[in-house]
Amino acid sequence: MPHRYRALLLDFAGVLTVGIRAAHESWCVAQGLAPDAWEATLGRHPDGRRYYRALEIGAMTQREWNRRTAALMGLADHDNLMGRAWSAVRPAEDVIGLARDARAAGLRIALLSNSFGLDPYDPYAHCGVWDLADVHVISERERMAKPDPAIYRLALDRLGVPAHECLFVDDNPVNLPPARALGITTVHATTQRETVARLSTALGLTGGGDRMSL
């Protein structure tokens, strides 16, 4: 393994998970909503965007977010709204496998994630990734979220690894420049196959392509 990298920092949604959009669209249709109702409410509705930002930094509980967002979507049942919408999202088994290989090879692993609540629905437990990382930096707990540079500095401090020896993976391009500004090498996650191939090459791990099950 190249000596350059001693730590791997991983985003959660879109890196350690697959099928997010399809799961949300199917769930929306099952509720009698437009397929893009979830994305439209969380990403484009002014109140929906505000509620989600508050959820990310722990300024609103997931239970309260469920109640308010269900009302925005015209849903009478707000119980575990987040968990129901995420129920069909799957772990990205190949990326997770590569991360386990990297850890076994001596790299420290950090989960650096913008949270969408932990109670009543814990997405990290749902996908089985809590034990993947040595360090957990979850925005809800830290009261700050990517792309705030402070959350990357916090991850580096907890890892105890210099920035230039770290590799950070995120599917949202907005979250990459602050990491690069600190000296962290970044990888924009795309498909699971491409992400595993790029990380295998960068980290000098073998067998990444052979593991692929897509």
mmCIF file with all atom_site columns, C-alpha atoms in Angstrom:
data_model
loop_
_atom_site.group_PDB
_atom_site.id
_atom_site.type_symbol
_atom_site.label_atom_id
_atom_site.label_alt_id
_atom_site.label_comp_id
_atom_site.label_asym_id
_atom_site.label_entity_id
_atom_site.label_seq_id
_atom_site.pdbx_PDB_ins_code
_atom_site.Cartn_x
_atom_site.Cartn_y
_atom_site.Cartn_z
_atom_site.occupancy
_atom_site.B_iso_or_equiv
_atom_site.pdbx_formal_charge
_atom_site.auth_seq_id
_atom_site.auth_comp_id
_atom_site.auth_asym_id
_atom_site.auth_atom_id
_atom_site.pdbx_PDB_model_num
ATOM 1   C CA . MET A 1 1   ? 0.000   0.000  0.000   1.00 0.00 ? 1   MET A CA 1
ATOM 2   C CA . PRO A 1 2   ? 1.285   3.476  -0.783  1.00 0.00 ? 2   PRO A CA 1
ATOM 3   C CA . HIS A 1 3   ? 2.459   5.196  2.396   1.00 0.00 ? 3   HIS A CA 1
ATOM 4   C CA . ARG A 1 4   ? 0.840   8.462  1.396   1.00 0.00 ? 4   ARG A CA 1
ATOM 5   C CA . TYR A 1 5   ? -2.590  7.666  2.823   1.00 0.00 ? 5   TYR A CA 1
ATOM 6   C CA . ARG A 1 6   ? -3.121  6.696  6.428   1.00 0.00 ? 6   ARG A CA 1
ATOM 7   C CA . ALA A 1 7   ? -6.829  7.506  6.748   1.00 0.00 ? 7   ALA A CA 1
ATOM 8   C CA . LEU A 1 8   ? -10.012 7.212  4.694   1.00 0.00 ? 8   LEU A CA 1
ATOM 9   C CA . LEU A 1 9   ? -12.918 9.579  5.415   1.00 0.00 ? 9   LEU A CA 1
ATOM 10  C CA . LEU A 1 10  ? -16.295 8.452  4.094   1.00 0.00 ? 10  LEU A CA 1
ATOM 11  C CA . ASP A 1 11  ? -19.594 10.211 3.589   1.00 0.00 ? 11  ASP A CA 1
ATOM 12  C CA . PHE A 1 12  ? -22.672 8.078  4.264   1.00 0.00 ? 12  PHE A CA 1
ATOM 13  C CA . ALA A 1 13  ? -25.631 8.719  1.928   1.00 0.00 ? 13  ALA A CA 1
ATOM 14  C CA . GLY A 1 14  ? -24.601 8.114  -1.663  1.00 0.00 ? 14  GLY A CA 1
ATOM 15  C CA . VAL A 1 15  ? -21.252 6.565  -0.693  1.00 0.00 ? 15  VAL A CA 1
ATOM 16  C CA . LEU A 1 16  ? -22.054 3.796  1.795   1.00 0.00 ? 16  LEU A CA 1
ATOM 17  C CA . THR A 1 17  ? -25.627 3.443  0.461   1.00 0.00 ? 17  THR A CA 1
ATOM 18  C CA . VAL A 1 18  ? -27.207 2.727  -2.907  1.00 0.00 ? 18  VAL A CA 1
ATOM 19  C CA . GLY A 1 19  ? -30.685 3.109  -4.371  1.00 0.00 ? 19  GLY A CA 1
ATOM 20  C CA . ILE A 1 20  ? -31.654 6.283  -2.524  1.00 0.00 ? 20  ILE A CA 1
ATOM 21  C CA . ARG A 1 21  ? -33.569 8.019  -5.294  1.00 0.00 ? 21  ARG A CA 1
ATOM 22  C CA . ALA A 1 22  ? -35.370 4.878  -6.420  1.00 0.00 ? 22  ALA A CA 1
ATOM 23  C CA . ALA A 1 23  ? -36.369 4.084  -2.833  1.00 0.00 ? 23  ALA A CA 1
ATOM 24  C CA . HIS A 1 24  ? -37.718 7.577  -2.239  1.00 0.00 ? 24  HIS A CA 1
ATOM 25  C CA . GLU A 1 25  ? -39.591 7.669  -5.536  1.00 0.00 ? 25  GLU A CA 1
ATOM 26  C CA . SER A 1 26  ? -41.203 4.275  -4.951  1.00 0.00 ? 26  SER A CA 1
ATOM 27  C CA . TRP A 1 27  ? -42.207 5.287  -1.446  1.00 0.00 ? 27  TRP A CA 1
ATOM 28  C CA . CYS A 1 28  ? -43.742 8.546  -2.694  1.00 0.00 ? 28  CYS A CA 1
ATOM 29  C CA . VAL A 1 29  ? -45.791 6.747  -5.325  1.00 0.00 ? 29  VAL A CA 1
ATOM 30  C CA . ALA A 1 30  ? -47.007 4.283  -2.678  1.00 0.00 ? 30  ALA A CA 1
ATOM 31  C CA . GLN A 1 31  ? -48.239 7.276  -0.635  1.00 0.00 ? 31  GLN A CA 1
ATOM 32  C CA . GLY A 1 32  ? -50.146 8.647  -3.622  1.00 0.00 ? 32  GLY A CA 1
ATOM 33  C CA . LEU A 1 33  ? -47.623 11.447 -4.149  1.00 0.00 ? 33  LEU A CA 1
ATOM 34  C CA . ALA A 1 34  ? -45.662 12.526 -7.203  1.00 0.00 ? 34  ALA A CA 1
ATOM 35  C CA . PRO A 1 35  ? -42.472 10.473 -7.595  1.00 0.00 ? 35  PRO A CA 1
ATOM 36  C CA . ASP A 1 36  ? -40.289 13.523 -6.885  1.00 0.00 ? 36  ASP A CA 1
ATOM 37  C CA . ALA A 1 37  ? -42.309 14.741 -3.882  1.00 0.00 ? 37  ALA A CA 1
ATOM 38  C CA . TRP A 1 38  ? -39.565 13.821 -1.380  1.00 0.00 ? 38  TRP A CA 1
ATOM 39  C CA . GLU A 1 39  ? -36.829 15.589 -3.307  1.00 0.00 ? 39  GLU A CA 1
ATOM 40  C CA . ALA A 1 40  ? -39.047 18.597 -4.014  1.00 0.00 ? 40  ALA A CA 1
ATOM 41  C CA . THR A 1 41  ? -40.064 19.010 -0.376  1.00 0.00 ? 41  THR A CA 1
ATOM 42  C CA . LEU A 1 42  ? -36.611 18.618 1.150   1.00 0.00 ? 42  LEU A CA 1
ATOM 43  C CA . GLY A 1 43  ? -34.643 20.344 -1.595  1.00 0.00 ? 43  GLY A CA 1
ATOM 44  C CA . ARG A 1 44  ? -36.861 23.034 -3.093  1.00 0.00 ? 44  ARG A CA 1
ATOM 45  C CA . HIS A 1 45  ? -39.661 23.956 -0.677  1.00 0.00 ? 45  HIS A CA 1
ATOM 46  C CA . PRO A 1 46  ? -38.442 26.927 1.449   1.00 0.00 ? 46  PRO A CA 1
ATOM 47  C CA . ASP A 1 47  ? -39.758 25.477 4.710   1.00 0.00 ? 47  ASP A CA 1
ATOM 48  C CA . GLY A 1 48  ? -38.658 21.986 3.736   1.00 0.00 ? 48  GLY A CA 1
ATOM 49  C CA . ARG A 1 49  ? -35.122 23.179 3.123   1.00 0.00 ? 49  ARG A CA 1
ATOM 50  C CA . ARG A 1 50  ? -35.101 25.089 6.407   1.00 0.00 ? 50  ARG A CA 1
ATOM 51  C CA . TYR A 1 51  ? -36.382 22.108 8.396   1.00 0.00 ? 51  TYR A CA 1
ATOM 52  C CA . TYR A 1 52  ? -33.803 19.791 6.836   1.00 0.00 ? 52  TYR A CA 1
ATOM 53  C CA . ARG A 1 53  ? -30.921 22.152 7.563   1.00 0.00 ? 53  ARG A CA 1
ATOM 54  C CA . ALA A 1 54  ? -32.087 22.361 11.179  1.00 0.00 ? 54  ALA A CA 1
ATOM 55  C CA . LEU A 1 55  ? -32.263 18.567 11.346  1.00 0.00 ? 55  LEU A CA 1
ATOM 56  C CA . GLU A 1 56  ? -28.702 18.223 10.011  1.00 0.00 ? 56  GLU A CA 1
ATOM 57  C CA . ILE A 1 57  ? -27.174 20.277 12.815  1.00 0.00 ? 57  ILE A CA 1
ATOM 58  C CA . GLY A 1 58  ? -29.335 18.990 15.638  1.00 0.00 ? 58  GLY A CA 1
ATOM 59  C CA . ALA A 1 59  ? -31.422 22.149 15.923  1.00 0.00 ? 59  ALA A CA 1
ATOM 60  C CA . MET A 1 60  ? -34.549 20.050 15.286  1.00 0.00 ? 60  MET A CA 1
ATOM 61  C CA . THR A 1 61  ? -35.193 16.485 16.430  1.00 0.00 ? 61  THR A CA 1
ATOM 62  C CA . GLN A 1 62  ? -36.057 13.843 13.886  1.00 0.00 ? 62  GLN A CA 1
ATOM 63  C CA . ARG A 1 63  ? -39.463 13.391 15.538  1.00 0.00 ? 63  ARG A CA 1
ATOM 64  C CA . GLU A 1 64  ? -40.252 17.087 15.117  1.00 0.00 ? 64  GLU A CA 1
ATOM 65  C CA . TRP A 1 65  ? -38.903 17.019 11.565  1.00 0.00 ? 65  TRP A CA 1
ATOM 66  C CA . ASN A 1 66  ? -41.164 14.052 10.810  1.00 0.00 ? 66  ASN A CA 1
ATOM 67  C CA . ARG A 1 67  ? -44.193 15.950 12.042  1.00 0.00 ? 67  ARG A CA 1
ATOM 68  C CA . ARG A 1 68  ? -43.461 19.188 10.194  1.00 0.00 ? 68  ARG A CA 1
ATOM 69  C CA . THR A 1 69  ? -42.350 17.592 6.944   1.00 0.00 ? 69  THR A CA 1
ATOM 70  C CA . ALA A 1 70  ? -45.308 15.214 6.783   1.00 0.00 ? 70  ALA A CA 1
ATOM 71  C CA . ALA A 1 71  ? -47.566 18.270 7.013   1.00 0.00 ? 71  ALA A CA 1
ATOM 72  C CA . LEU A 1 72  ? -45.700 19.929 4.133   1.00 0.00 ? 72  LEU A CA 1
ATOM 73  C CA . MET A 1 73  ? -46.184 16.795 2.041   1.00 0.00 ? 73  MET A CA 1
ATOM 74  C CA . GLY A 1 74  ? -49.869 16.538 2.900   1.00 0.00 ? 74  GLY A CA 1
ATOM 75  C CA . LEU A 1 75  ? -49.437 13.260 4.788   1.00 0.00 ? 75  LEU A CA 1
ATOM 76  C CA . ALA A 1 76  ? -51.611 12.567 7.811   1.00 0.00 ? 76  ALA A CA 1
ATOM 77  C CA . ASP A 1 77  ? -49.254 9.929  9.246   1.00 0.00 ? 77  ASP A CA 1
ATOM 78  C CA . HIS A 1 78  ? -45.960 11.420 10.393  1.00 0.00 ? 78  HIS A CA 1
ATOM 79  C CA . ASP A 1 79  ? -44.835 8.496  12.560  1.00 0.00 ? 79  ASP A CA 1
ATOM 80  C CA . ASN A 1 80  ? -41.250 7.541  11.626  1.00 0.00 ? 80  ASN A CA 1
ATOM 81  C CA . LEU A 1 81  ? -41.545 9.407  8.326   1.00 0.00 ? 81  LEU A CA 1
ATOM 82  C CA . MET A 1 82  ? -37.797 9.349  7.738   1.00 0.00 ? 82  MET A CA 1
ATOM 83  C CA . GLY A 1 83  ? -37.491 5.638  8.424   1.00 0.00 ? 83  GLY A CA 1
ATOM 84  C CA . ARG A 1 84  ? -40.398 4.750  6.176   1.00 0.00 ? 84  ARG A CA 1
ATOM 85  C CA . ALA A 1 85  ? -39.014 6.762  3.256   1.00 0.00 ? 85  ALA A CA 1
ATOM 86  C CA . TRP A 1 86  ? -35.553 5.217  3.703   1.00 0.00 ? 86  TRP A CA 1
ATOM 87  C CA . SER A 1 87  ? -36.682 1.633  4.315   1.00 0.00 ? 87  SER A CA 1
ATOM 88  C CA . ALA A 1 88  ? -35.707 0.352  0.844   1.00 0.00 ? 88  ALA A CA 1
ATOM 89  C CA . VAL A 1 89  ? -32.272 2.042  0.719   1.00 0.00 ? 89  VAL A CA 1
ATOM 90  C CA . ARG A 1 90  ? -29.506 -0.573 0.649   1.00 0.00 ? 90  ARG A CA 1
ATOM 91  C CA . PRO A 1 91  ? -25.926 -0.673 1.947   1.00 0.00 ? 91  PRO A CA 1
ATOM 92  C CA . ALA A 1 92  ? -23.257 -0.170 -0.722  1.00 0.00 ? 92  ALA A CA 1
ATOM 93  C CA . GLU A 1 93  ? -21.715 -3.549 0.011   1.00 0.00 ? 93  GLU A CA 1
ATOM 94  C CA . ASP A 1 94  ? -18.728 -3.158 -2.307  1.00 0.00 ? 94  ASP A CA 1
ATOM 95  C CA . VAL A 1 95  ? -17.676 0.226  -0.939  1.00 0.00 ? 95  VAL A CA 1
ATOM 96  C CA . ILE A 1 96  ? -18.194 -1.068 2.592   1.00 0.00 ? 96  ILE A CA 1
ATOM 97  C CA . GLY A 1 97  ? -16.080 -4.116 1.751   1.00 0.00 ? 97  GLY A CA 1
ATOM 98  C CA . LEU A 1 98  ? -13.297 -1.917 0.425   1.00 0.00 ? 98  LEU A CA 1
ATOM 99  C CA . ALA A 1 99  ? -13.417 0.212  3.584   1.00 0.00 ? 99  ALA A CA 1
ATOM 100 C CA . ARG A 1 100 ? -13.101 -2.921 5.704   1.00 0.00 ? 100 ARG A CA 1
ATOM 101 C CA . ASP A 1 101 ? -10.131 -4.028 3.598   1.00 0.00 ? 101 ASP A CA 1
ATOM 102 C CA . ALA A 1 102 ? -8.521  -0.604 4.054   1.00 0.00 ? 102 ALA A CA 1
ATOM 103 C CA . ARG A 1 103 ? -9.007  -0.772 7.804   1.00 0.00 ? 103 ARG A CA 1
ATOM 104 C CA . ALA A 1 104 ? -7.570  -4.278 7.946   1.00 0.00 ? 104 ALA A CA 1
ATOM 105 C CA . ALA A 1 105 ? -4.562  -2.955 6.015   1.00 0.00 ? 105 ALA A CA 1
ATOM 106 C CA . GLY A 1 106 ? -3.931  -0.364 8.721   1.00 0.00 ? 106 GLY A CA 1
ATOM 107 C CA . LEU A 1 107 ? -5.808  2.751  7.603   1.00 0.00 ? 107 LEU A CA 1
ATOM 108 C CA . ARG A 1 108 ? -7.945  4.651  10.078  1.00 0.00 ? 108 ARG A CA 1
ATOM 109 C CA . ILE A 1 109 ? -11.529 5.095  8.908   1.00 0.00 ? 109 ILE A CA 1
ATOM 110 C CA . ALA A 1 110 ? -13.766 8.089  9.649   1.00 0.00 ? 110 ALA A CA 1
ATOM 111 C CA . LEU A 1 111 ? -17.485 8.362  9.019   1.00 0.00 ? 111 LEU A CA 1
ATOM 112 C CA . LEU A 1 112 ? -18.001 12.040 8.164   1.00 0.00 ? 112 LEU A CA 1
ATOM 113 C CA . SER A 1 113 ? -21.711 12.462 7.590   1.00 0.00 ? 113 SER A CA 1
ATOM 114 C CA . ASN A 1 114 ? -24.356 15.136 7.461   1.00 0.00 ? 114 ASN A CA 1
ATOM 115 C CA . SER A 1 115 ? -26.983 13.554 9.671   1.00 0.00 ? 115 SER A CA 1
ATOM 116 C CA . PHE A 1 116 ? -30.714 13.287 9.108   1.00 0.00 ? 116 PHE A CA 1
ATOM 117 C CA . GLY A 1 117 ? -31.485 12.277 12.650  1.00 0.00 ? 117 GLY A CA 1
ATOM 118 C CA . LEU A 1 118 ? -30.803 9.209  14.767  1.00 0.00 ? 118 LEU A CA 1
ATOM 119 C CA . ASP A 1 119 ? -34.089 8.680  16.606  1.00 0.00 ? 119 ASP A CA 1
ATOM 120 C CA . PRO A 1 120 ? -36.465 7.002  15.999  1.00 0.00 ? 120 PRO A CA 1
ATOM 121 C CA . TYR A 1 121 ? -34.748 6.005  12.732  1.00 0.00 ? 121 TYR A CA 1
ATOM 122 C CA . ASP A 1 122 ? -30.996 5.402  12.799  1.00 0.00 ? 122 ASP A CA 1
ATOM 123 C CA . PRO A 1 123 ? -29.817 5.179  9.158   1.00 0.00 ? 123 PRO A CA 1
ATOM 124 C CA . TYR A 1 124 ? -26.316 4.059  10.125  1.00 0.00 ? 124 TYR A CA 1
ATOM 125 C CA . ALA A 1 125 ? -27.660 1.114  12.115  1.00 0.00 ? 125 ALA A CA 1
ATOM 126 C CA . HIS A 1 126 ? -30.107 0.322  9.290   1.00 0.00 ? 126 HIS A CA 1
ATOM 127 C CA . CYS A 1 127 ? -27.173 -0.060 6.884   1.00 0.00 ? 127 CYS A CA 1
ATOM 128 C CA . GLY A 1 128 ? -24.854 -1.665 9.454   1.00 0.00 ? 128 GLY A CA 1
ATOM 129 C CA . VAL A 1 129 ? -21.976 0.809  9.240   1.00 0.00 ? 129 VAL A CA 1
ATOM 130 C CA . TRP A 1 130 ? -21.421 2.007  12.816  1.00 0.00 ? 130 TRP A CA 1
ATOM 131 C CA . ASP A 1 131 ? -18.654 -0.535 13.329  1.00 0.00 ? 131 ASP A CA 1
ATOM 132 C CA . LEU A 1 132 ? -16.988 0.334  10.028  1.00 0.00 ? 132 LEU A CA 1
ATOM 133 C CA . ALA A 1 133 ? -15.215 3.421  11.368  1.00 0.00 ? 133 ALA A CA 1
ATOM 134 C CA . ASP A 1 134 ? -12.689 4.267  14.064  1.00 0.00 ? 134 ASP A CA 1
ATOM 135 C CA . VAL A 1 135 ? -14.035 7.820  14.236  1.00 0.00 ? 135 VAL A CA 1
ATOM 136 C CA . HIS A 1 136 ? -17.617 9.072  13.868  1.00 0.00 ? 136 HIS A CA 1
ATOM 137 C CA . VAL A 1 137 ? -18.241 12.725 13.011  1.00 0.00 ? 137 VAL A CA 1
ATOM 138 C CA . ILE A 1 138 ? -22.018 13.083 12.671  1.00 0.00 ? 138 ILE A CA 1
ATOM 139 C CA . SER A 1 139 ? -23.334 16.584 12.032  1.00 0.00 ? 139 SER A CA 1
ATOM 140 C CA . GLU A 1 140 ? -26.304 16.291 14.398  1.00 0.00 ? 140 GLU A CA 1
ATOM 141 C CA . ARG A 1 141 ? -23.985 15.497 17.284  1.00 0.00 ? 141 ARG A CA 1
ATOM 142 C CA . GLU A 1 142 ? -21.425 18.159 16.392  1.00 0.00 ? 142 GLU A CA 1
ATOM 143 C CA . ARG A 1 143 ? -23.950 20.967 15.689  1.00 0.00 ? 143 ARG A CA 1
ATOM 144 C CA . MET A 1 144 ? -22.279 21.745 12.364  1.00 0.00 ? 144 MET A CA 1
ATOM 145 C CA . ALA A 1 145 ? -22.426 20.241 8.910   1.00 0.00 ? 145 ALA A CA 1
ATOM 146 C CA . LYS A 1 146 ? -20.470 19.939 5.674   1.00 0.00 ? 146 LYS A CA 1
ATOM 147 C CA . PRO A 1 147 ? -19.340 22.056 3.909   1.00 0.00 ? 147 PRO A CA 1
ATOM 148 C CA . ASP A 1 148 ? -18.391 24.000 7.077   1.00 0.00 ? 148 ASP A CA 1
ATOM 149 C CA . PRO A 1 149 ? -14.569 23.702 7.197   1.00 0.00 ? 149 PRO A CA 1
ATOM 150 C CA . ALA A 1 150 ? -14.743 23.220 10.966  1.00 0.00 ? 150 ALA A CA 1
ATOM 151 C CA . ILE A 1 151 ? -16.281 19.768 10.661  1.00 0.00 ? 151 ILE A CA 1
ATOM 152 C CA . TYR A 1 152 ? -13.402 18.563 8.462   1.00 0.00 ? 152 TYR A CA 1
ATOM 153 C CA . ARG A 1 153 ? -10.869 19.934 10.938  1.00 0.00 ? 153 ARG A CA 1
ATOM 154 C CA . LEU A 1 154 ? -12.700 18.107 13.732  1.00 0.00 ? 154 LEU A CA 1
ATOM 155 C CA . ALA A 1 155 ? -12.488 14.835 11.776  1.00 0.00 ? 155 ALA A CA 1
ATOM 156 C CA . LEU A 1 156 ? -8.747  15.316 11.256  1.00 0.00 ? 156 LEU A CA 1
ATOM 157 C CA . ASP A 1 157 ? -8.222  16.051 14.946  1.00 0.00 ? 157 ASP A CA 1
ATOM 158 C CA . ARG A 1 158 ? -10.061 12.890 15.978  1.00 0.00 ? 158 ARG A CA 1
ATOM 159 C CA . LEU A 1 159 ? -8.217  10.772 13.442  1.00 0.00 ? 159 LEU A CA 1
ATOM 160 C CA . GLY A 1 160 ? -4.860  12.141 14.501  1.00 0.00 ? 160 GLY A CA 1
ATOM 161 C CA . VAL A 1 161 ? -3.666  11.990 10.890  1.00 0.00 ? 161 VAL A CA 1
ATOM 162 C CA . PRO A 1 162 ? -2.316  14.954 8.860   1.00 0.00 ? 162 PRO A CA 1
ATOM 163 C CA . ALA A 1 163 ? -4.587  16.192 6.095   1.00 0.00 ? 163 ALA A CA 1
ATOM 164 C CA . HIS A 1 164 ? -2.171  15.281 3.306   1.00 0.00 ? 164 HIS A CA 1
ATOM 165 C CA . GLU A 1 165 ? -2.294  11.640 4.413   1.00 0.00 ? 165 GLU A CA 1
ATOM 166 C CA . CYS A 1 166 ? -6.108  11.497 4.234   1.00 0.00 ? 166 CYS A CA 1
ATOM 167 C CA . LEU A 1 167 ? -8.501  10.580 1.424   1.00 0.00 ? 167 LEU A CA 1
ATOM 168 C CA . PHE A 1 168 ? -12.102 11.849 1.583   1.00 0.00 ? 168 PHE A CA 1
ATOM 169 C CA . VAL A 1 169 ? -15.027 10.436 -0.434  1.00 0.00 ? 169 VAL A CA 1
ATOM 170 C CA . ASP A 1 170 ? -18.343 12.259 -0.937  1.00 0.00 ? 170 ASP A CA 1
ATOM 171 C CA . ASP A 1 171 ? -21.039 12.144 -3.605  1.00 0.00 ? 171 ASP A CA 1
ATOM 172 C CA . ASN A 1 172 ? -21.907 15.845 -3.248  1.00 0.00 ? 172 ASN A CA 1
ATOM 173 C CA . PRO A 1 173 ? -19.404 18.040 -5.139  1.00 0.00 ? 173 PRO A CA 1
ATOM 174 C CA . VAL A 1 174 ? -20.145 20.972 -2.807  1.00 0.00 ? 174 VAL A CA 1
ATOM 175 C CA . ASN A 1 175 ? -18.562 19.081 0.074   1.00 0.00 ? 175 ASN A CA 1
ATOM 176 C CA . LEU A 1 176 ? -15.218 18.484 -1.626  1.00 0.00 ? 176 LEU A CA 1
ATOM 177 C CA . PRO A 1 177 ? -13.535 21.945 -1.936  1.00 0.00 ? 177 PRO A CA 1
ATOM 178 C CA . PRO A 1 178 ? -13.345 22.616 1.836   1.00 0.00 ? 178 PRO A CA 1
ATOM 179 C CA . ALA A 1 179 ? -11.547 19.293 2.286   1.00 0.00 ? 179 ALA A CA 1
ATOM 180 C CA . ARG A 1 180 ? -9.125  20.054 -0.542  1.00 0.00 ? 180 ARG A CA 1
ATOM 181 C CA . ALA A 1 181 ? -8.440  23.472 0.972   1.00 0.00 ? 181 ALA A CA 1
ATOM 182 C CA . LEU A 1 182 ? -7.191  21.716 4.104   1.00 0.00 ? 182 LEU A CA 1
ATOM 183 C CA . GLY A 1 183 ? -4.887  19.485 2.056   1.00 0.00 ? 183 GLY A CA 1
ATOM 184 C CA . ILE A 1 184 ? -7.098  16.374 1.995   1.00 0.00 ? 184 ILE A CA 1
ATOM 185 C CA . THR A 1 185 ? -7.214  14.411 -1.258  1.00 0.00 ? 185 THR A CA 1
ATOM 186 C CA . THR A 1 186 ? -10.819 14.084 -2.439  1.00 0.00 ? 186 THR A CA 1
ATOM 187 C CA . VAL A 1 187 ? -12.746 11.559 -4.509  1.00 0.00 ? 187 VAL A CA 1
ATOM 188 C CA . HIS A 1 188 ? -16.143 12.378 -5.978  1.00 0.00 ? 188 HIS A CA 1
ATOM 189 C CA . ALA A 1 189 ? -18.249 9.239  -5.550  1.00 0.00 ? 189 ALA A CA 1
ATOM 190 C CA . THR A 1 190 ? -20.244 8.282  -8.647  1.00 0.00 ? 190 THR A CA 1
ATOM 191 C CA . THR A 1 191 ? -21.321 4.699  -9.272  1.00 0.00 ? 191 THR A CA 1
ATOM 192 C CA . GLN A 1 192 ? -20.337 2.107  -6.715  1.00 0.00 ? 192 GLN A CA 1
ATOM 193 C CA . ARG A 1 193 ? -18.191 0.283  -9.281  1.00 0.00 ? 193 ARG A CA 1
ATOM 194 C CA . GLU A 1 194 ? -16.275 3.411  -10.278 1.00 0.00 ? 194 GLU A CA 1
ATOM 195 C CA . THR A 1 195 ? -15.810 4.532  -6.691  1.00 0.00 ? 195 THR A CA 1
ATOM 196 C CA . VAL A 1 196 ? -14.395 1.170  -5.607  1.00 0.00 ? 196 VAL A CA 1
ATOM 197 C CA . ALA A 1 197 ? -12.064 1.072  -8.615  1.00 0.00 ? 197 ALA A CA 1
ATOM 198 C CA . ARG A 1 198 ? -10.730 4.570  -7.924  1.00 0.00 ? 198 ARG A CA 1
ATOM 199 C CA . LEU A 1 199 ? -10.232 3.918  -4.221  1.00 0.00 ? 199 LEU A CA 1
ATOM 200 C CA . SER A 1 200 ? -8.579  0.552  -4.840  1.00 0.00 ? 200 SER A CA 1
ATOM 201 C CA . THR A 1 201 ? -6.056  2.241  -7.125  1.00 0.00 ? 201 THR A CA 1
ATOM 202 C CA . ALA A 1 202 ? -5.459  5.213  -4.830  1.00 0.00 ? 202 ALA A CA 1
ATOM 203 C CA . LEU A 1 203 ? -4.979  3.041  -1.744  1.00 0.00 ? 203 LEU A CA 1
ATOM 204 C CA . GLY A 1 204 ? -3.081  0.263  -3.461  1.00 0.00 ? 204 GLY A CA 1
ATOM 205 C CA . LEU A 1 205 ? -5.666  -2.348 -2.494  1.00 0.00 ? 205 LEU A CA 1
ATOM 206 C CA . THR A 1 206 ? -6.083  -5.376 -4.742  1.00 0.00 ? 206 THR A CA 1
ATOM 207 C CA . GLY A 1 207 ? -9.217  -7.306 -5.540  1.00 0.00 ? 207 GLY A CA 1
ATOM 208 C CA . GLY A 1 208 ? -11.565 -4.316 -5.485  1.00 0.00 ? 208 GLY A CA 1
ATOM 209 C CA . GLY A 1 209 ? -12.739 -4.938 -9.013  1.00 0.00 ? 209 GLY A CA 1
ATOM 210 C CA . ASP A 1 210 ? -13.103 -8.686 -8.424  1.00 0.00 ? 210 ASP A CA 1
ATOM 211 C CA . ARG A 1 211 ? -15.383 -8.044 -5.447  1.00 0.00 ? 211 ARG A CA 1
ATOM 212 C CA . MET A 1 212 ? -17.896 -6.079 -7.494  1.00 0.00 ? 212 MET A CA 1
ATOM 213 C CA . SER A 1 213 ? -21.379 -7.485 -7.523  1.00 0.00 ? 213 SER A CA 1
ATOM 214 C CA . LEU A 1 214 ? -23.239 -4.827 -9.476  1.00 0.00 ? 214 LEU A CA 1
#
